[in-house]
Amino acid sequence: MLRSFLYLFGFYWIYEKWLFRQIENKMMPEHIGIIIDGNRRWARSQSFGIKSGYNFGADKVNLLLRWCLELGVKELTIFAFSMENFRRPKHEIDLYMEVLATKLQKALVESMIHQSETKIKAIGRVKRLPGKIKSLLIELENSTKKYNKHYLNIALAYGGHAEIVDAIKTINEKVVTGEINPSQIDEAMIEKHLYTAHLPKSDVDLIIRTSGEERISGFLLWQSANTFFHFIDVFWPQFRKIDLLRAIRTYQNFLHKNSI
Amino acid sequence: MLKTFLKALGVYRLYEKWLWLQVRTRKKPEHVAIILGDTQRPDNKALSKKSFSKIEQLLRWCLEVGIKTISIYLFSTENFVPKVHINELKIFFERIQRSEIIREFNVKVKAIGKLNIFPRNLQETIKTVESYTEDFDMHTLNLAIAYDGRTEIIDVTKKIAKRIKKGELNLEDINEKVIEQHLYTAHMVKQYPDLIIRIAEERRLSGFFLWQRAYSEICFLNVTLLFLRRIELLRAIRTYQRRKRRFGE
């Protein structure tokens, strides 16, 4: 009720413009990670079905990409589906994959992606995803592979532990064949074998998690060693541009305070 | 001004008692990890006498609440300055050994990190404390010194590579369990902290427990070590108790 009132009088619009003024001339995070949590809980709170929750959530992702591009954020990584999410009931997973397929299909013809020259990549144990999703992802990746102005990573079937296990396995395969000497194993070597190896900057500057949960659930464990965390008590489908601007402002304030 | 006034009225003491009543009836976190502020600064204050008493106090509060394992992040490999810090670390560990709390609560002490970068005499002091408390089994205190999460993963990779070369391990066997067996925390029954508390105004985890923190609840306390009160610890535990951990489901 209060919200609609405030919207009507343009308060949010004014606040948004003010927030933007505060952050635009300072250091923008280069790589933002976001854990889009709370789709199902939001749907339940609105008495919607879970599929609606996923649909609204997916639409919000579209908006998020637009906002990040406007702000000049170079890399965006979205935690869309974790390895642990496979433990959910089958019908929920099926609904999720249905929505994901529709959105990926739409992304193929999304002009924003091509105009901004955004390279899209799925990161995770992608082999575990349904066939239809895999082919859509391959199509999407191929259609954007020549881009290098911006990067959008969709973490699907992703696990932070799984990523490190896969990196260590691949490195050791090369040790066995003699391609790598164990003494060469260092930070750069590990990073070359993570799912994020293709990024100019795999380290994340800012991670935002919605829905009030304050944990990282294995998201980008290696890449988030020194990341600034921002937890927000709002379900993902309710996330607004103001929330993103606030998160960036807090990030900038802490940077300023803690610079030696 | 207001704080002193409230303190005089005993309001904080009442609040503390009320918090304790709320916390004690619910399940406590078994393993709590604490990142002290200032670990990233070259003049690491964690080792001063004042800080030591505060750390002791914090430890006592955790043990009284009933937390079994406490891991404290003192030092990373990056901000270690040998000339300055070796002697201070030596004194720190000697103080730990003399501390009443260790005997009172039967606390096993273990140092975790890339300990082989330390000179022999410091390593000896650390080993002395560890063997002295080896048979204590009611609680465990892990002190992370020369610890860096990425260095830990690199060390794990190298250790696994060595074992594969020796034929002790096969490539196909590499999985999460194998990695856990080679971490600096491999000696712990419960390697993963339930709750990570970050002290001082910072919202980073500074490479601490990079692998182990995957599912930990995180609590940022906007207060520096020297100003930390039992109230803040109890609040953090109460917050933990209120959270719903779904582990992805």
PDB file of C-alpha atoms in Angstrom, chain A residues 65-193:
ATOM      1  CA  LEU A  65      21.554  -7.609 -17.191  1.00  0.00           C
ATOM      2  CA  ARG A  66      20.199  -4.358 -18.593  1.00  0.00           C
ATOM      3  CA  TRP A  67      20.995  -2.471 -15.370  1.00  0.00           C
ATOM      4  CA  CYS A  68      24.521  -3.867 -15.213  1.00  0.00           C
ATOM      5  CA  LEU A  69      25.194  -2.896 -18.804  1.00  0.00           C
ATOM      6  CA  GLU A  70      23.905   0.630 -18.119  1.00  0.00           C
ATOM      7  CA  LEU A  71      26.244   0.922 -15.141  1.00  0.00           C
ATOM      8  CA  GLY A  72      29.259  -0.313 -17.052  1.00  0.00           C
ATOM      9  CA  VAL A  73      29.722  -3.576 -15.150  1.00  0.00           C
ATOM     10  CA  LYS A  74      31.869  -5.807 -17.368  1.00  0.00           C
ATOM     11  CA  GLU A  75      31.168  -9.285 -16.007  1.00  0.00           C
ATOM     12  CA  LEU A  76      28.069 -10.763 -14.436  1.00  0.00           C
ATOM     13  CA  THR A  77      27.818 -14.280 -13.045  1.00  0.00           C
ATOM     14  CA  ILE A  78      24.425 -15.603 -12.030  1.00  0.00           C
ATOM     15  CA  PHE A  79      23.953 -18.577  -9.755  1.00  0.00           C
ATOM     16  CA  ALA A  80      20.961 -20.118 -11.476  1.00  0.00           C
ATOM     17  CA  PHE A  81      21.022 -23.812 -10.541  1.00  0.00           C
ATOM     18  CA  SER A  82      23.349 -25.602  -8.161  1.00  0.00           C
ATOM     19  CA  MET A  83      24.459 -29.229  -7.980  1.00  0.00           C
ATOM     20  CA  GLU A  84      22.574 -29.475  -4.699  1.00  0.00           C
ATOM     21  CA  ASN A  85      19.374 -28.214  -6.383  1.00  0.00           C
ATOM     22  CA  PHE A  86      19.248 -31.581  -8.196  1.00  0.00           C
ATOM     23  CA  ARG A  87      18.047 -32.996  -4.878  1.00  0.00           C
ATOM     24  CA  ARG A  88      14.765 -31.101  -5.246  1.00  0.00           C
ATOM     25  CA  PRO A  89      11.587 -32.986  -6.189  1.00  0.00           C
ATOM     26  CA  LYS A  90      11.567 -34.014  -9.851  1.00  0.00           C
ATOM     27  CA  HIS A  91       8.485 -32.021 -10.773  1.00  0.00           C
ATOM     28  CA  GLU A  92      10.091 -28.824  -9.453  1.00  0.00           C
ATOM     29  CA  ILE A  93      13.248 -29.447 -11.447  1.00  0.00           C
ATOM     30  CA  ASP A  94      11.166 -30.137 -14.575  1.00  0.00           C
ATOM     31  CA  LEU A  95       9.265 -26.881 -14.138  1.00  0.00           C
ATOM     32  CA  TYR A  96      12.535 -25.024 -13.689  1.00  0.00           C
ATOM     33  CA  MET A  97      14.036 -26.533 -16.834  1.00  0.00           C
ATOM     34  CA  GLU A  98      10.898 -25.669 -18.789  1.00  0.00           C
ATOM     35  CA  VAL A  99      11.192 -22.019 -17.794  1.00  0.00           C
ATOM     36  CA  LEU A 100      14.956 -22.063 -18.423  1.00  0.00           C
ATOM     37  CA  ALA A 101      14.462 -23.461 -21.931  1.00  0.00           C
ATOM     38  CA  THR A 102      11.937 -20.737 -22.787  1.00  0.00           C
ATOM     39  CA  LYS A 103      14.221 -17.992 -21.527  1.00  0.00           C
ATOM     40  CA  LEU A 104      17.286 -19.340 -23.312  1.00  0.00           C
ATOM     41  CA  GLN A 105      15.250 -19.482 -26.499  1.00  0.00           C
ATOM     42  CA  LYS A 106      14.315 -15.821 -26.027  1.00  0.00           C
ATOM     43  CA  ALA A 107      17.930 -14.896 -25.290  1.00  0.00           C
ATOM     44  CA  LEU A 108      18.970 -16.174 -28.717  1.00  0.00           C
ATOM     45  CA  VAL A 109      17.101 -13.280 -30.323  1.00  0.00           C
ATOM     46  CA  GLU A 110      17.660 -10.718 -27.575  1.00  0.00           C
ATOM     47  CA  SER A 111      19.114  -7.640 -29.204  1.00  0.00           C
ATOM     48  CA  MET A 112      20.538  -6.302 -25.936  1.00  0.00           C
ATOM     49  CA  ILE A 113      23.048  -9.151 -25.884  1.00  0.00           C
ATOM     50  CA  HIS A 114      24.325  -8.573 -29.384  1.00  0.00           C
ATOM     51  CA  GLN A 115      24.319  -4.780 -29.173  1.00  0.00           C
ATOM     52  CA  SER A 116      26.366  -4.906 -25.981  1.00  0.00           C
ATOM     53  CA  GLU A 117      28.604  -7.662 -27.402  1.00  0.00           C
ATOM     54  CA  THR A 118      28.134  -9.895 -24.383  1.00  0.00           C
ATOM     55  CA  LYS A 119      29.744 -13.300 -24.435  1.00  0.00           C
ATOM     56  CA  ILE A 120      27.495 -15.844 -22.766  1.00  0.00           C
ATOM     57  CA  LYS A 121      28.806 -18.974 -21.149  1.00  0.00           C
ATOM     58  CA  ALA A 122      27.239 -21.651 -18.995  1.00  0.00           C
ATOM     59  CA  ILE A 123      29.502 -22.647 -16.120  1.00  0.00           C
ATOM     60  CA  GLY A 124      29.124 -25.827 -14.150  1.00  0.00           C
ATOM     61  CA  ARG A 125      28.824 -29.531 -14.804  1.00  0.00           C
ATOM     62  CA  VAL A 126      26.700 -28.717 -17.813  1.00  0.00           C
ATOM     63  CA  LYS A 127      26.685 -32.351 -18.999  1.00  0.00           C
ATOM     64  CA  ARG A 128      24.173 -33.098 -16.248  1.00  0.00           C
ATOM     65  CA  LEU A 129      21.555 -30.796 -17.725  1.00  0.00           C
ATOM     66  CA  PRO A 130      18.713 -32.049 -19.950  1.00  0.00           C
ATOM     67  CA  GLY A 131      19.542 -32.421 -23.651  1.00  0.00           C
ATOM     68  CA  LYS A 132      17.316 -29.575 -24.774  1.00  0.00           C
ATOM     69  CA  ILE A 133      19.004 -27.128 -22.397  1.00  0.00           C
ATOM     70  CA  LYS A 134      22.452 -28.284 -23.506  1.00  0.00           C
ATOM     71  CA  SER A 135      21.699 -27.661 -27.172  1.00  0.00           C
ATOM     72  CA  LEU A 136      20.194 -24.258 -26.466  1.00  0.00           C
ATOM     73  CA  LEU A 137      23.271 -23.334 -24.449  1.00  0.00           C
ATOM     74  CA  ILE A 138      25.596 -24.452 -27.234  1.00  0.00           C
ATOM     75  CA  GLU A 139      23.623 -22.339 -29.708  1.00  0.00           C
ATOM     76  CA  LEU A 140      23.721 -19.329 -27.386  1.00  0.00           C
ATOM     77  CA  GLU A 141      27.428 -19.709 -26.699  1.00  0.00           C
ATOM     78  CA  ASN A 142      28.226 -20.069 -30.386  1.00  0.00           C
ATOM     79  CA  SER A 143      26.213 -17.003 -31.340  1.00  0.00           C
ATOM     80  CA  THR A 144      28.124 -14.896 -28.793  1.00  0.00           C
ATOM     81  CA  LYS A 145      31.564 -16.469 -28.839  1.00  0.00           C
ATOM     82  CA  LYS A 146      33.210 -13.704 -30.854  1.00  0.00           C
ATOM     83  CA  TYR A 147      32.179 -11.054 -28.289  1.00  0.00           C
ATOM     84  CA  ASN A 148      34.518  -9.774 -25.612  1.00  0.00           C
ATOM     85  CA  LYS A 149      33.114  -6.453 -24.386  1.00  0.00           C
ATOM     86  CA  HIS A 150      30.955  -7.955 -21.652  1.00  0.00           C
ATOM     87  CA  TYR A 151      30.537 -11.380 -20.102  1.00  0.00           C
ATOM     88  CA  LEU A 152      27.462 -13.123 -18.797  1.00  0.00           C
ATOM     89  CA  ASN A 153      28.060 -16.414 -17.007  1.00  0.00           C
ATOM     90  CA  ILE A 154      25.137 -18.598 -16.094  1.00  0.00           C
ATOM     91  CA  ALA A 155      26.061 -21.016 -13.340  1.00  0.00           C
ATOM     92  CA  LEU A 156      24.032 -24.165 -14.045  1.00  0.00           C
ATOM     93  CA  ALA A 157      24.625 -27.528 -12.372  1.00  0.00           C
ATOM     94  CA  TYR A 158      27.297 -25.543 -10.606  1.00  0.00           C
ATOM     95  CA  GLY A 159      29.038 -26.452  -7.358  1.00  0.00           C
ATOM     96  CA  GLY A 160      32.030 -24.655  -5.869  1.00  0.00           C
ATOM     97  CA  HIS A 161      33.478 -27.933  -4.634  1.00  0.00           C
ATOM     98  CA  ALA A 162      32.711 -29.632  -7.945  1.00  0.00           C
ATOM     99  CA  GLU A 163      34.557 -26.867  -9.789  1.00  0.00           C
ATOM    100  CA  ILE A 164      37.676 -27.284  -7.673  1.00  0.00           C
ATOM    101  CA  VAL A 165      37.530 -31.084  -7.918  1.00  0.00           C
ATOM    102  CA  ASP A 166      37.260 -30.829 -11.711  1.00  0.00           C
ATOM    103  CA  ALA A 167      40.184 -28.381 -11.848  1.00  0.00           C
ATOM    104  CA  ILE A 168      42.385 -30.597  -9.666  1.00  0.00           C
ATOM    105  CA  LYS A 169      41.442 -33.670 -11.721  1.00  0.00           C
ATOM    106  CA  THR A 170      42.290 -31.974 -15.019  1.00  0.00           C
ATOM    107  CA  ILE A 171      45.584 -30.655 -13.658  1.00  0.00           C
ATOM    108  CA  ASN A 172      46.537 -34.095 -12.394  1.00  0.00           C
ATOM    109  CA  GLU A 173      45.661 -35.677 -15.743  1.00  0.00           C
ATOM    110  CA  LYS A 174      48.244 -33.362 -17.234  1.00  0.00           C
ATOM    111  CA  VAL A 175      50.729 -34.245 -14.488  1.00  0.00           C
ATOM    112  CA  VAL A 176      50.335 -37.920 -15.368  1.00  0.00           C
ATOM    113  CA  THR A 177      50.967 -37.294 -19.086  1.00  0.00           C
ATOM    114  CA  GLY A 178      53.918 -35.104 -18.181  1.00  0.00           C
ATOM    115  CA  GLU A 179      52.372 -31.949 -19.620  1.00  0.00           C
ATOM    116  CA  ILE A 180      52.594 -30.264 -16.208  1.00  0.00           C
ATOM    117  CA  ASN A 181      55.261 -30.524 -13.579  1.00  0.00           C
ATOM    118  CA  PRO A 182      53.875 -30.512  -9.995  1.00  0.00           C
ATOM    119  CA  SER A 183      56.261 -27.655  -9.165  1.00  0.00           C
ATOM    120  CA  GLN A 184      54.423 -25.489 -11.710  1.00  0.00           C
ATOM    121  CA  ILE A 185      51.150 -25.716  -9.816  1.00  0.00           C
ATOM    122  CA  ASP A 186      50.320 -22.245  -8.559  1.00  0.00           C
ATOM    123  CA  GLU A 187      47.382 -19.817  -8.406  1.00  0.00           C
ATOM    124  CA  ALA A 188      47.477 -19.055 -12.104  1.00  0.00           C
ATOM    125  CA  MET A 189      47.510 -22.750 -12.962  1.00  0.00           C
ATOM    126  CA  ILE A 190      44.430 -23.443 -10.837  1.00  0.00           C
ATOM    127  CA  GLU A 191      42.609 -20.460 -12.343  1.00  0.00           C
ATOM    128  CA  LYS A 192      43.369 -21.658 -15.854  1.00  0.00           C
ATOM    129  CA  HIS A 193      41.426 -24.815 -15.081  1.00  0.00           C
TER     130      HIS A 193
END
